[in-house]
């Protein structure tokens, strides 16, 4: 559950997180680069600038709708398959927080230097709203 898996059932089945933004990464990046070519501080926006801004907004709306569609389908599948659906409130702050520094026992008041891979780091992009959308889905009431 969380970053790697969208959800896990009691049968041990894991539903993968579809990552719609990563799948469409080139399209919003290109549209935002085009929007950035327009001057920032002008009194009147041109038609091309407004069109570029609308295109960026439309791409993000499309990604949002894909996520909502996936959440709706997953919630309906769970409600249709199982009699009882139980969930826990995820601690998203705990999933993204860095571990506390441990003092170096050999040096009073000092901390050891990090060597190699940083251990204990969680994924920086933790989805905070994804599960809440599934749980508040009005179509998944039965």
Coordinates of N, CA and C in Angstrom, one line a residue:
X1 N 0.8 -1.2 0.0 CA 0.0 0.0 0.0 C 0.9 1.2 0.0
X2 N 0.4 2.3 -0.6 CA 1.2 3.5 -0.6 C 1.9 3.8 -1.9
X3 N 3.2 3.9 -1.9 CA 4.0 4.3 -3.1 C 4.1 3.1 -4.1
X4 N 4.4 1.9 -3.6 CA 4.6 0.8 -4.5 C 3.3 0.2 -5.0
X5 N 2.4 -0.1 -4.0 CA 1.2 -0.7 -4.4 C 0.0 0.2 -4.0
X6 N -1.0 0.2 -4.9 CA -2.2 1.0 -4.7 C -3.0 0.5 -3.6
X7 N -3.1 -0.8 -3.5 CA -3.8 -1.5 -2.4 C -3.4 -2.9 -2.3
X8 N -3.7 -3.5 -1.2 CA -3.4 -4.9 -0.9 C -4.7 -5.5 -0.3
X9 N -5.1 -6.7 -0.8 CA -6.3 -7.3 -0.3 C -5.9 -8.3 0.8
X10 N -6.9 -8.9 1.4 CA -6.6 -9.9 2.5 C -6.1 -11.2 1.9
X11 N -6.3 -11.4 0.6 CA -5.9 -12.6 -0.1 C -4.4 -12.5 -0.4
X12 N -3.8 -11.4 -0.2 CA -2.4 -11.2 -0.5 C -2.2 -10.6 -1.9
X13 N -3.2 -10.3 -2.6 CA -3.1 -9.7 -3.9 C -2.8 -8.2 -3.8
X14 N -1.8 -7.8 -4.6 CA -1.4 -6.4 -4.6 C -1.8 -5.7 -6.0
X15 N -2.5 -4.6 -5.9 CA -2.8 -3.8 -7.1 C -1.8 -2.7 -7.2
X16 N -1.1 -2.7 -8.4 CA 0.0 -1.8 -8.6 C -0.5 -0.3 -8.7
X17 N 0.3 0.6 -8.3 CA 0.0 2.0 -8.5 C 0.2 2.4 -9.9
X18 N -0.8 2.9 -10.7 CA -0.6 3.1 -12.1 C 0.3 4.3 -12.5
X19 N 0.5 5.2 -11.6 CA 1.5 6.3 -11.9 C 1.2 7.0 -13.2
X20 N 0.0 7.6 -13.3 CA -0.4 8.3 -14.5 C 0.5 9.5 -14.9
X21 N 0.9 10.2 -13.9 CA 1.8 11.4 -14.3 C 3.1 10.9 -14.9
X22 N 3.7 9.8 -14.3 CA 5.0 9.4 -14.9 C 4.8 8.8 -16.3
X23 N 3.6 8.2 -16.6 CA 3.4 7.6 -17.9 C 3.2 8.7 -18.9
X24 N 2.7 9.9 -18.5 CA 2.5 11.0 -19.5 C 3.5 12.1 -19.2
X25 N 4.6 11.8 -18.7 CA 5.5 12.9 -18.3 C 6.0 13.8 -19.4
X26 N 6.1 13.3 -20.6 CA 6.6 14.1 -21.7 C 5.6 15.2 -22.1
X27 N 4.4 14.8 -22.1 CA 3.3 15.8 -22.6 C 3.2 17.0 -21.7
X28 N 3.0 16.9 -20.4 CA 3.0 18.1 -19.6 C 4.3 18.9 -19.5
X29 N 5.4 18.2 -19.6 CA 6.7 18.9 -19.6 C 6.8 19.8 -20.8
X30 N 6.5 19.2 -22.0 CA 6.6 20.0 -23.2 C 5.6 21.2 -23.2
X31 N 4.4 21.0 -22.7 CA 3.4 22.1 -22.7 C 3.9 23.2 -21.7
X32 N 4.5 22.8 -20.6 CA 4.9 23.8 -19.6 C 6.2 24.5 -20.1
X33 N 7.0 23.8 -20.8 CA 8.2 24.5 -21.4 C 7.7 25.5 -22.5
X34 N 6.7 25.2 -23.2 CA 6.1 26.2 -24.2 C 5.5 27.4 -23.5
X35 N 4.8 27.1 -22.4 CA 4.2 28.2 -21.6 C 5.2 29.1 -21.0
X36 N 6.4 28.5 -20.6 CA 7.4 29.3 -20.0 C 8.1 30.2 -21.0
X37 N 7.9 30.1 -22.3 CA 8.6 30.9 -23.2 C 7.9 32.3 -23.3
X38 N 6.7 32.5 -22.8 CA 6.1 33.8 -22.9 C 6.6 34.7 -21.8
X39 N 6.6 36.0 -22.0 CA 7.1 36.9 -21.0 C 6.1 36.8 -19.7
X40 N 6.7 37.0 -18.6 CA 6.0 36.8 -17.3 C 5.2 38.0 -16.9
X41 N 5.8 39.2 -17.1 CA 5.2 40.4 -16.5 C 4.8 41.3 -17.7
X42 N 3.7 41.0 -18.2 CA 3.1 41.8 -19.2 C 1.7 42.1 -18.7
X43 N 1.2 43.3 -19.1 CA -0.1 43.7 -18.7 C -1.2 42.9 -19.3
X44 N -1.1 42.6 -20.6 CA -2.1 41.9 -21.3 C -1.5 40.6 -21.9
X45 N -2.2 39.5 -21.6 CA -1.8 38.2 -22.1 C -2.2 38.0 -23.6
X46 N -1.4 37.4 -24.4 CA -1.8 37.2 -25.8 C -2.7 35.9 -25.9
X47 N -3.3 35.7 -27.0 CA -4.1 34.6 -27.3 C -3.3 33.3 -27.2
X48 N -2.1 33.4 -27.8 CA -1.2 32.2 -27.7 C -0.9 31.8 -26.3
X49 N -0.6 32.8 -25.4 CA -0.3 32.5 -24.1 C -1.5 31.9 -23.4
X50 N -2.7 32.4 -23.6 CA -3.9 31.8 -23.0 C -4.1 30.4 -23.5
X51 N -3.9 30.1 -24.7 CA -4.0 28.8 -25.3 C -3.0 27.8 -24.7
X52 N -1.8 28.3 -24.5 CA -0.8 27.4 -23.9 C -1.1 27.1 -22.4
X53 N -1.6 28.1 -21.7 CA -2.0 27.9 -20.3 C -3.2 26.9 -20.2
X54 N -4.1 27.1 -21.2 CA -5.3 26.1 -21.2 C -4.8 24.7 -21.5
X55 N -3.8 24.6 -22.4 CA -3.4 23.3 -22.7 C -2.7 22.6 -21.5
X56 N -1.9 23.3 -20.8 CA -1.3 22.8 -19.6 C -2.4 22.3 -18.6
X57 N -3.4 23.2 -18.4 CA -4.5 22.9 -17.5 C -5.3 21.6 -17.9
X58 N -5.5 21.5 -19.3 CA -6.2 20.4 -19.8 C -5.5 19.1 -19.6
X59 N -4.2 19.1 -19.7 CA -3.3 17.9 -19.5 C -3.5 17.5 -18.0
X60 N -3.4 18.4 -17.1 CA -3.5 18.1 -15.7 C -4.9 17.6 -15.3
X61 N -5.9 18.1 -16.0 CA -7.3 17.6 -15.8 C -7.4 16.2 -16.3
X62 N -6.8 15.9 -17.4 CA -6.8 14.6 -17.9 C -6.2 13.6 -17.0
X63 N -5.0 13.9 -16.4 CA -4.4 13.0 -15.5 C -5.2 12.9 -14.2
X64 N -5.8 13.9 -13.8 CA -6.7 13.8 -12.6 C -7.9 12.9 -12.9
X65 N -8.5 13.0 -14.0 CA -9.6 12.2 -14.4 C -9.2 10.7 -14.5
X66 N -8.0 10.5 -15.0 CA -7.5 9.1 -15.1 C -7.4 8.5 -13.7
X67 N -6.8 9.3 -12.8 CA -6.7 8.8 -11.4 C -8.0 8.5 -10.7
X68 N -9.0 9.5 -10.9 CA -10.3 9.3 -10.3 C -11.0 8.1 -10.9
X69 N -10.8 7.8 -12.2 CA -11.4 6.7 -12.8 C -10.8 5.4 -12.3
X70 N -9.5 5.4 -12.1 CA -8.9 4.2 -11.5 C -9.3 4.0 -10.1
X71 N -9.5 5.0 -9.3 CA -9.9 4.9 -7.9 C -11.4 4.4 -7.9
X72 N -12.2 4.9 -8.8 CA -13.6 4.5 -8.8 C -13.7 3.0 -9.2
X73 N -12.9 2.6 -10.2 CA -13.0 1.2 -10.6 C -12.4 0.2 -9.5
X74 N -11.4 0.7 -8.8 CA -10.8 -0.2 -7.8 C -11.8 -0.3 -6.6
X75 N -12.4 0.8 -6.2 CA -13.4 0.8 -5.1 C -14.6 -0.1 -5.4
X76 N -15.1 0.0 -6.7 CA -16.2 -0.8 -7.0 C -15.9 -2.3 -7.1
X77 N -14.6 -2.6 -7.5 CA -14.2 -4.0 -7.5 C -14.1 -4.5 -6.1
X78 N -13.6 -3.8 -5.2 CA -13.4 -4.2 -3.8 C -14.8 -4.4 -3.2
X79 N -15.7 -3.5 -3.4 CA -17.1 -3.6 -2.8 C -17.8 -4.8 -3.4
X80 N -17.6 -5.1 -4.7 CA -18.3 -6.2 -5.3 C -17.7 -7.6 -4.9
X81 N -16.4 -7.6 -4.6 CA -15.7 -8.9 -4.3 C -15.9 -9.2 -2.8
X82 N -15.8 -8.3 -1.9 CA -15.7 -8.6 -0.5 C -16.9 -8.1 0.3
X83 N -17.2 -8.8 1.4 CA -18.3 -8.4 2.3 C -18.0 -7.2 3.1
X84 N -16.7 -7.2 3.6 CA -16.3 -6.2 4.6 C -15.0 -5.5 4.0
X85 N -15.0 -4.2 4.0 CA -13.8 -3.5 3.5 C -13.3 -2.7 4.7
X86 N -12.0 -3.0 5.1 CA -11.4 -2.3 6.3 C -10.2 -1.6 5.8
X87 N -10.0 -0.4 6.3 CA -8.9 0.4 5.9 C -8.2 1.0 7.2
X88 N -7.0 1.5 7.0 CA -6.4 2.2 8.1 C -6.0 3.6 7.6
X89 N -5.9 4.5 8.5 CA -5.5 5.9 8.2 C -4.0 5.9 8.0
X90 N -3.5 6.2 6.7 CA -2.1 6.1 6.5 C -1.4 7.3 7.1
X91 N -0.2 7.1 7.7 CA 0.6 8.2 8.2 C 1.5 8.7 7.1
X92 N 1.0 9.6 6.3 CA 1.8 10.0 5.2 C 3.0 10.9 5.6
X93 N 2.8 11.6 6.7 CA 4.0 12.4 7.2 C 5.1 11.5 7.6
X94 N 4.8 10.4 8.2 CA 5.8 9.4 8.6 C 6.4 8.7 7.5
X95 N 5.7 8.6 6.3 CA 6.2 7.9 5.2 C 7.2 8.8 4.4
X96 N 7.2 10.1 4.6 CA 8.1 11.0 3.9 C 9.1 11.7 4.8
X97 N 9.1 11.5 6.0 CA 10.0 12.2 6.9 C 11.3 11.5 6.9
X98 N 12.4 12.3 7.1 CA 13.7 11.7 7.2 C 14.0 11.2 8.6
X99 N 14.8 10.2 8.7 CA 15.1 9.7 10.0 C 15.9 10.7 10.9
X100 N 15.7 10.6 12.2 CA 16.5 11.5 13.0 C 17.9 11.1 13.1
X101 N 18.8 12.1 13.2 CA 20.2 11.8 13.2 C 20.6 11.1 14.6
X102 N 21.5 10.2 14.5 CA 21.9 9.5 15.7 C 23.3 10.0 16.1
X103 N 23.5 10.4 17.3 CA 24.8 10.9 17.7 C 25.9 9.8 17.6
X104 N 27.1 10.3 17.3 CA 28.3 9.4 17.2 C 28.7 9.1 18.6
X105 N 28.8 7.8 19.0 CA 29.2 7.5 20.4 C 30.7 7.8 20.7
X106 N 31.5 7.9 19.6 CA 32.9 8.2 19.8 C 33.2 9.7 20.0
X107 N 32.4 10.5 19.5 CA 32.6 12.0 19.5 C 31.4 12.6 20.2
X108 N 31.6 13.1 21.4 CA 30.5 13.8 22.1 C 30.1 15.0 21.4
X109 N 28.8 15.1 21.2 CA 28.2 16.2 20.5 C 28.3 16.2 19.0
X110 N 28.9 15.1 18.4 CA 29.1 15.0 17.0 C 28.2 13.9 16.4
X111 N 28.1 14.0 15.1 CA 27.3 13.0 14.3 C 28.1 12.4 13.3
X112 N 28.0 11.1 13.0 CA 28.8 10.4 12.0 C 28.4 10.9 10.6
X113 N 29.4 10.9 9.7 CA 29.2 11.3 8.4 C 28.4 10.2 7.6
X114 N 27.6 10.5 6.7 CA 26.8 9.5 6.0 C 27.8 8.9 5.0
X115 N 27.7 7.6 4.9 CA 28.6 6.9 3.9 C 27.7 6.1 3.0
X116 N 27.9 6.2 1.7 CA 27.2 5.4 0.8 C 25.7 5.7 0.7
X117 N 24.9 4.7 0.7 CA 23.5 4.9 0.5 C 22.8 5.4 1.8
X118 N 21.9 6.3 1.7 CA 21.2 6.8 2.9 C 20.2 5.8 3.3
X119 N 20.3 5.3 4.5 CA 19.3 4.3 4.9 C 18.2 4.9 5.7
X120 N 17.0 4.3 5.5 CA 15.9 4.8 6.3 C 15.1 5.9 5.6
X121 N 15.5 6.3 4.4 CA 14.8 7.3 3.6 C 13.5 6.7 3.0
X122 N 12.4 7.4 3.1 CA 11.2 6.9 2.4 C 11.2 7.6 1.0
X123 N 10.2 7.2 0.2 CA 10.1 7.8 -1.1 C 9.6 9.3 -0.9
X124 N 10.2 10.2 -1.7 CA 9.9 11.6 -1.5 C 8.5 11.9 -2.1
X125 N 7.9 11.1 -3.0 CA 6.6 11.4 -3.5 C 5.6 10.5 -3.0
X126 N 5.1 10.7 -1.8 CA 4.1 9.9 -1.2 C 2.7 10.4 -1.5
X127 N 1.9 9.5 -2.1 CA 0.5 10.0 -2.5 C -0.3 10.2 -1.2
X128 N -0.7 11.5 -0.9 CA -1.4 11.8 0.3 C -2.9 11.7 0.1
X129 N -3.4 11.9 -1.2 CA -4.8 12.0 -1.4 C -5.4 10.8 -2.1
X130 N -4.6 9.9 -2.6 CA -5.1 8.8 -3.4 C -6.0 7.9 -2.7
X131 N -5.7 7.4 -1.5 CA -6.5 6.5 -0.8 C -7.8 7.1 -0.3
X132 N -7.7 8.4 0.1 CA -8.8 9.1 0.6 C -9.9 9.2 -0.5
X133 N -9.5 9.4 -1.7 CA -10.4 9.4 -2.9 C -11.2 8.1 -3.0
X134 N -10.5 7.0 -2.8 CA -11.1 5.7 -2.9 C -12.1 5.5 -1.7
X135 N -11.7 5.9 -0.6 CA -12.6 5.7 0.6 C -13.8 6.6 0.6
X136 N -13.7 7.8 0.0 CA -14.9 8.7 -0.1 C -15.7 8.5 -1.4
X137 N -15.4 7.4 -2.1 CA -16.0 7.2 -3.4 C -17.5 7.0 -3.2
X138 N -18.4 7.8 -3.6 CA -19.9 7.6 -3.4 C -20.4 6.4 -4.2
X139 N -19.8 6.0 -5.3 CA -20.3 4.9 -6.0 C -19.9 3.6 -5.5
X140 N -19.1 3.5 -4.4 CA -18.6 2.3 -3.9 C -19.4 1.9 -2.6
X141 N -20.6 2.3 -2.5 CA -21.4 2.0 -1.3 C -22.1 0.7 -1.3
X142 N -22.1 0.1 -2.4 CA -22.7 -1.2 -2.5 C -23.8 -1.4 -3.4

